GROMACS .gro file of N, CA and C in nm:
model
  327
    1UNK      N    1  13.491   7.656   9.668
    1UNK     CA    2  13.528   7.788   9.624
    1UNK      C    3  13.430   7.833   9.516
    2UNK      N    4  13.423   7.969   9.484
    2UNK     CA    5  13.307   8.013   9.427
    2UNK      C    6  13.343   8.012   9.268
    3UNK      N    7  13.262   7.977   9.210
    3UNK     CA    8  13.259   7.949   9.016
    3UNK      C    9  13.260   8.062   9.010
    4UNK      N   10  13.285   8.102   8.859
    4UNK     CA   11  13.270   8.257   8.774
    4UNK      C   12  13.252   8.186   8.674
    5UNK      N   13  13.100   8.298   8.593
    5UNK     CA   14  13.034   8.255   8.481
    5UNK      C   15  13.167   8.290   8.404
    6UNK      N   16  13.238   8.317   8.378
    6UNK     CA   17  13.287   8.335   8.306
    6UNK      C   18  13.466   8.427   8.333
    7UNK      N   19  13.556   8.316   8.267
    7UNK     CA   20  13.734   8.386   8.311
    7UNK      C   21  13.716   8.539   8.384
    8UNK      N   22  13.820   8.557   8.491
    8UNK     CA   23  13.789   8.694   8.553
    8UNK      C   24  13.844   8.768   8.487
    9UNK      N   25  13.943   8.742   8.375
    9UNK     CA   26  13.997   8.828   8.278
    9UNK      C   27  13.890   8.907   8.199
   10UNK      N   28  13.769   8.868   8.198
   10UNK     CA   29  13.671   8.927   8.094
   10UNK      C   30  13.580   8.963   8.184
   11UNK      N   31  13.563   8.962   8.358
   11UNK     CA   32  13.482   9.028   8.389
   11UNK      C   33  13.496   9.188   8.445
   12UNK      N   34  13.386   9.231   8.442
   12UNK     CA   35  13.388   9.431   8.467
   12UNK      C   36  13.412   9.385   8.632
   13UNK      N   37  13.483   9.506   8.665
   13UNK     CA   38  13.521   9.522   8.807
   13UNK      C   39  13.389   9.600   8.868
   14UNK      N   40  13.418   9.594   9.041
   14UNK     CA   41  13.480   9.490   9.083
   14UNK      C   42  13.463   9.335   9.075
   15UNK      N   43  13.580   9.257   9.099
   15UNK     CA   44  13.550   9.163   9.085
   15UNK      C   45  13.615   9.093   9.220
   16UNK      N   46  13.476   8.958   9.266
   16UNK     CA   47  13.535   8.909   9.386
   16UNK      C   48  13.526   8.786   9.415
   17UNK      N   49  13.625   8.686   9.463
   17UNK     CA   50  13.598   8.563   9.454
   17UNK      C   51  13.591   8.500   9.638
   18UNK      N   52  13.491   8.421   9.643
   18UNK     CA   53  13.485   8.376   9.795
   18UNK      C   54  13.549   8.264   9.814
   19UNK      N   55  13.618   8.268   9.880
   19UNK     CA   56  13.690   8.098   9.908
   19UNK      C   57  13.625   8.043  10.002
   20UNK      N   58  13.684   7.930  10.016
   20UNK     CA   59  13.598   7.773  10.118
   20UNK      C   60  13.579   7.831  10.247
   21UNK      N   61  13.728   7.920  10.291
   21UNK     CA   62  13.671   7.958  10.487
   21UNK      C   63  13.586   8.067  10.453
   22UNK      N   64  13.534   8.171  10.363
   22UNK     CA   65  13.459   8.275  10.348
   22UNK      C   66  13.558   8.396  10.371
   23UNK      N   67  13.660   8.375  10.315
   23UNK     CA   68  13.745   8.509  10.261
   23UNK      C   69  13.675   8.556  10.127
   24UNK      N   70  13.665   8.711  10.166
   24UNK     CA   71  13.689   8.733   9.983
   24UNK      C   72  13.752   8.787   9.969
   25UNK      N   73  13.789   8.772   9.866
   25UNK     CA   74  13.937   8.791   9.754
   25UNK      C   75  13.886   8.897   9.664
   26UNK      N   76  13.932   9.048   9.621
   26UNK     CA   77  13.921   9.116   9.576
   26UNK      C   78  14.011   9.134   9.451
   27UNK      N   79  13.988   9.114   9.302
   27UNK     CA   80  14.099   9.160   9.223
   27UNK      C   81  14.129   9.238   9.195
   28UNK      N   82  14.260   9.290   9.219
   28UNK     CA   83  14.361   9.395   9.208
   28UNK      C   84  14.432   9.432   9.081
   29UNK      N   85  14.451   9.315   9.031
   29UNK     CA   86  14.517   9.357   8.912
   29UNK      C   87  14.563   9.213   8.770
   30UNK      N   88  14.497   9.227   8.676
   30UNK     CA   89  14.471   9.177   8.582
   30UNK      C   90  14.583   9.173   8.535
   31UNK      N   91  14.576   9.026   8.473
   31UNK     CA   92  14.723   8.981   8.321
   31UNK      C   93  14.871   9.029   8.395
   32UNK      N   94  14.889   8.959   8.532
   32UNK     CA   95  15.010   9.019   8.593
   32UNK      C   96  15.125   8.968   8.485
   33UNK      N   97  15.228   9.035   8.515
   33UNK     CA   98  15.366   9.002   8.434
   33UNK      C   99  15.409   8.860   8.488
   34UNK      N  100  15.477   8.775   8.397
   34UNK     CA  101  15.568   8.643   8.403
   34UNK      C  102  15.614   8.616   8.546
   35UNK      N  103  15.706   8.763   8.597
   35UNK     CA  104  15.799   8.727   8.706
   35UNK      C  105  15.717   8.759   8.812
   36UNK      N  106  15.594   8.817   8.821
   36UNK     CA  107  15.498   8.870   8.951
   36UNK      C  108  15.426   8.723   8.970
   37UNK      N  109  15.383   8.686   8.879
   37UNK     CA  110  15.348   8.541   8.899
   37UNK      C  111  15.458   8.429   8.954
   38UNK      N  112  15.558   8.420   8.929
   38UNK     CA  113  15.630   8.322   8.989
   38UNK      C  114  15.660   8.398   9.112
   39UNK      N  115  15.655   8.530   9.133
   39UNK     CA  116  15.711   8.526   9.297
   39UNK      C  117  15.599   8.496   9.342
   40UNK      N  118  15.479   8.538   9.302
   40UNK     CA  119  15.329   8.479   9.379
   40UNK      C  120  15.342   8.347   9.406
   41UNK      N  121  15.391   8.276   9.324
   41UNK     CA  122  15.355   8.139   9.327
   41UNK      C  123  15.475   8.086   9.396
   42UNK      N  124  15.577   8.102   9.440
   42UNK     CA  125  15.696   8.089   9.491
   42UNK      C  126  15.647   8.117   9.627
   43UNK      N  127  15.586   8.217   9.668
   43UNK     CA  128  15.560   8.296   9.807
   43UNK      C  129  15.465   8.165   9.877
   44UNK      N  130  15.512   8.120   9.984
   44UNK     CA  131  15.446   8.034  10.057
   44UNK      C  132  15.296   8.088  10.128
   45UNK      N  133  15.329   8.239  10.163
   45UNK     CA  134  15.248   8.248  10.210
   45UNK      C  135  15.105   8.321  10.121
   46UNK      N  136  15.161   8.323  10.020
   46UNK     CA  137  15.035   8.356   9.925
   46UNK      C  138  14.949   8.251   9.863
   47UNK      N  139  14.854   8.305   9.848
   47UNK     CA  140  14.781   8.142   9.825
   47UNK      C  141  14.721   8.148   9.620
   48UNK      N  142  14.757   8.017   9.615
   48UNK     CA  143  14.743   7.956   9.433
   48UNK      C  144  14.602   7.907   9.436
   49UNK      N  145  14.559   7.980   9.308
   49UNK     CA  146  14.421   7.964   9.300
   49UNK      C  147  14.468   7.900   9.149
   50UNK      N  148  14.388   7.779   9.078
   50UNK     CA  149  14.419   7.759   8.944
   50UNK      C  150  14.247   7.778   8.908
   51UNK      N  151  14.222   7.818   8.805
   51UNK     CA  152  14.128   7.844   8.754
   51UNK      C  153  14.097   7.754   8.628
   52UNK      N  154  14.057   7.632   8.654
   52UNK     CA  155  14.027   7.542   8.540
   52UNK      C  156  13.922   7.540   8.454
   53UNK      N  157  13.884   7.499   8.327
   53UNK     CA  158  13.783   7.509   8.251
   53UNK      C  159  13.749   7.655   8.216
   54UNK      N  160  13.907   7.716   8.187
   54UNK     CA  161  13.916   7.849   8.079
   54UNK      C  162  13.878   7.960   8.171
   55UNK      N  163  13.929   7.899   8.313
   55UNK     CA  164  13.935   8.026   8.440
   55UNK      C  165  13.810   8.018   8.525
   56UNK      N  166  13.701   7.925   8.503
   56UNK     CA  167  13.567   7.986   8.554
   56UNK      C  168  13.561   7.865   8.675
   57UNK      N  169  13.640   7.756   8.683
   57UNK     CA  170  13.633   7.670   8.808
   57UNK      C  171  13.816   7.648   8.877
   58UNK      N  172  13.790   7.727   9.003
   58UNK     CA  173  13.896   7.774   9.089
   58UNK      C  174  13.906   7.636   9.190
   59UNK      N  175  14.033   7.615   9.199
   59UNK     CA  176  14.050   7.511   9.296
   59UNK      C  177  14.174   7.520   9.390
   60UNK      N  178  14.227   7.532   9.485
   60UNK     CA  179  14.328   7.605   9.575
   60UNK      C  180  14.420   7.469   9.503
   61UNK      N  181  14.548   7.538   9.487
   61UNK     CA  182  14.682   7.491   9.486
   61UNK      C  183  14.764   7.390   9.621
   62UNK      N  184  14.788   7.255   9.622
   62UNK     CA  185  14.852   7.267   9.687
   62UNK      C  186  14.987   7.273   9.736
   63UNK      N  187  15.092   7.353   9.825
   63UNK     CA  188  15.190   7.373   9.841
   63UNK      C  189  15.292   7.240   9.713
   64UNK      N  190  15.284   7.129   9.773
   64UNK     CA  191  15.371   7.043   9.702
   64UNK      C  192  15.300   7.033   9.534
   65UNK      N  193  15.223   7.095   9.438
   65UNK     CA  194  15.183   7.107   9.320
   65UNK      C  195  15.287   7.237   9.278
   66UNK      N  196  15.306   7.314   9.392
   66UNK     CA  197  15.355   7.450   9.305
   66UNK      C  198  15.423   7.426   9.208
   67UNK      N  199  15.539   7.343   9.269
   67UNK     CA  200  15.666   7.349   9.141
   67UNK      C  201  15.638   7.301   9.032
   68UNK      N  202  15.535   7.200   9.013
   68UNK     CA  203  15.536   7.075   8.899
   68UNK      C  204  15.438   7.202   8.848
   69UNK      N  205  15.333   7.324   8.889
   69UNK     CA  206  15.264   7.416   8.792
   69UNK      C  207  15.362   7.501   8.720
   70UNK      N  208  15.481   7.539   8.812
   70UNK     CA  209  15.558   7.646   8.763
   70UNK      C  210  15.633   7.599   8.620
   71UNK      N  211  15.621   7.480   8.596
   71UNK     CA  212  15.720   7.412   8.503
   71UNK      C  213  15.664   7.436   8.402
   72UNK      N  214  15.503   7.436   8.408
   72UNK     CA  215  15.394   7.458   8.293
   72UNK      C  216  15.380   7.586   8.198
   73UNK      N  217  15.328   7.679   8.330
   73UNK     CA  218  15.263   7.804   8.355
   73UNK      C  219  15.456   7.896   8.260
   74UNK      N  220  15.552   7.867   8.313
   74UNK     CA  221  15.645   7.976   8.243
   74UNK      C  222  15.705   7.928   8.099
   75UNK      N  223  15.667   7.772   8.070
   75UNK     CA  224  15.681   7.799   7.889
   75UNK      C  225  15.546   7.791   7.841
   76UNK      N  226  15.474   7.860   7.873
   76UNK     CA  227  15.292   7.867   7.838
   76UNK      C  228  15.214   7.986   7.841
   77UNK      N  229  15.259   8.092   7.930
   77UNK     CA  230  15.229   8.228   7.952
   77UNK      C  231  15.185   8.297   7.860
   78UNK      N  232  15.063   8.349   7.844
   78UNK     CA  233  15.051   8.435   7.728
   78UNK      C  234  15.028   8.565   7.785
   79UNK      N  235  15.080   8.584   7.876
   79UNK     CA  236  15.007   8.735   7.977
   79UNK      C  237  15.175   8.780   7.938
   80UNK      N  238  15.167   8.944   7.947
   80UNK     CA  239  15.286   8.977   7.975
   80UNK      C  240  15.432   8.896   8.052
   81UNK      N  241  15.527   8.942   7.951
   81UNK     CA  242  15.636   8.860   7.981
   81UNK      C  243  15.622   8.702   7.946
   82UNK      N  244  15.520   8.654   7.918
   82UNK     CA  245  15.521   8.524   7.866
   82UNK      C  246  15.507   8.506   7.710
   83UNK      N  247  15.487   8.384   7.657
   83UNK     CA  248  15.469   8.350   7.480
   83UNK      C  249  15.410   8.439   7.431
   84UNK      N  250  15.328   8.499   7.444
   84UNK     CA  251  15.208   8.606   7.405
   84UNK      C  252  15.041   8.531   7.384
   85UNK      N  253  15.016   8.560   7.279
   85UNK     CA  254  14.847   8.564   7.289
   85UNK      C  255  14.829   8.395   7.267
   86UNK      N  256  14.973   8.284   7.222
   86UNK     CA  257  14.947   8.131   7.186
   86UNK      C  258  14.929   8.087   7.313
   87UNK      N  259  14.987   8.091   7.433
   87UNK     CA  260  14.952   8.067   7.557
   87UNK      C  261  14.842   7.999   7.570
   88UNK      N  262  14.895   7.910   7.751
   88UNK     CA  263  14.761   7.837   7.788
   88UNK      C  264  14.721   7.939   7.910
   89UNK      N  265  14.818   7.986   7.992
   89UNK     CA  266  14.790   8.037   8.125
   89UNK      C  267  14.773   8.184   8.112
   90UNK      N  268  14.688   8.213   8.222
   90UNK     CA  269  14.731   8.399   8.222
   90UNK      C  270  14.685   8.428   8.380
   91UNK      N  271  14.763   8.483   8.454
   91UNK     CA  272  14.732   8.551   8.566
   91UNK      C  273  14.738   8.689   8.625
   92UNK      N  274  14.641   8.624   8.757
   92UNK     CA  275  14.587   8.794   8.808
   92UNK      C  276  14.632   8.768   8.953
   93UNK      N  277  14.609   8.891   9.030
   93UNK     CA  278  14.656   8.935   9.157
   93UNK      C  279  14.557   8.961   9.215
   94UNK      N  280  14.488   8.866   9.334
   94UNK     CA  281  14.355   8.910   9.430
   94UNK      C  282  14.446   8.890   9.576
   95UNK      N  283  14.428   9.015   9.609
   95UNK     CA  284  14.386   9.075   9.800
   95UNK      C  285  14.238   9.041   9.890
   96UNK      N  286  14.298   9.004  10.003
   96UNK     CA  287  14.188   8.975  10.088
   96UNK      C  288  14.209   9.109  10.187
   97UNK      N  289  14.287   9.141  10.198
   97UNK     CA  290  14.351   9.266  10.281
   97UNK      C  291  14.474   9.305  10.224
   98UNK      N  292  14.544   9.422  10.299
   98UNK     CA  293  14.655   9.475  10.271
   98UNK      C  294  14.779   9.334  10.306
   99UNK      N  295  14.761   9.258  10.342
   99UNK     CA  296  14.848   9.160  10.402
   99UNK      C  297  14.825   9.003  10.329
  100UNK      N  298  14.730   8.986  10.260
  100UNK     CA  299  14.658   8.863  10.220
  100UNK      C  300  14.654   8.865  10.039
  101UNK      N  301  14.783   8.763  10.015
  101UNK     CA  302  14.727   8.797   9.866
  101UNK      C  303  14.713   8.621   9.774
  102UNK      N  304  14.676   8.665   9.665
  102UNK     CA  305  14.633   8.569   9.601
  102UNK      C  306  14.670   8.584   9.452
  103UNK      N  307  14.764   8.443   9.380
  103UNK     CA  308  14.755   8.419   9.227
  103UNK      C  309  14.659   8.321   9.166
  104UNK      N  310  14.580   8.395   9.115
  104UNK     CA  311  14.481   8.317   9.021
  104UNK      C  312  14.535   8.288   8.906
  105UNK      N  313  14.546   8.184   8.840
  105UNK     CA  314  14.612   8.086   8.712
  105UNK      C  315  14.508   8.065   8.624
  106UNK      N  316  14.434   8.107   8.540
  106UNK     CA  317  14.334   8.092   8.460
  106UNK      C  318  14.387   7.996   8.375
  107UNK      N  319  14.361   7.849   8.330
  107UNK     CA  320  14.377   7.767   8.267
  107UNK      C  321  14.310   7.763   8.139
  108UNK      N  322  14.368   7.785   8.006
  108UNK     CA  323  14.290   7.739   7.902
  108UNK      C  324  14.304   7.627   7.811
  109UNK      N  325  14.222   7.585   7.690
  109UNK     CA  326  14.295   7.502   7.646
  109UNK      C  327  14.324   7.508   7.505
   0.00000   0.00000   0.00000
């Protein structure tokens, strides 16, 4: 999956990330709220991107990780609806199409 010099939270739009089969993922919408993230991440058919090393190395989620992230990610949140700015996590919302979506988990430390 494709690196970003730098968290997509701080990059100018557009912004686009390529995954392993050569989808790209278009971001839609920055610092989603607490509960948009857990239905993302709840939604089987949406796919978990975690963004490690302060968001800039993406690695796909897998299905049986979700729950043990969700345990993290909602007393850690510093994006809307979460702890605020002490937070480790913050997420965004990328589309591959009208039908194809994606939670990116920017990890900090």
């Amino acid at each position: 999956m494709q690196a970003f010099h730098m968290n997509p939270d701080q990059l100018e739009a557009p912004v686009q990330l390529l995954d392993n089969a050569g989808t790209a993922w278009l971001l839609r919408k920055k610092r989603v709220d607490l509960r948009a993230a857990r239905r993302l991440l709840k939604d089987h058919a949406a796919a978990v991107v975690l963004g490690e090393s302060g968001g800039t190395r993406p690695r796909l989620v897998a299905d049986g990780e979700r729950p043990m992230l969700w345990d993290k990610v909602k007393d850690d949140y510093k994006g809307p609806g979460g702890s605020g700015t002490a937070g480790r996590y913050l997420a965004h919302e990328f589309r591959a199409d009208a039908d194809l979506r994606m939670l990116y988990l920017e990890e900090h430390c």
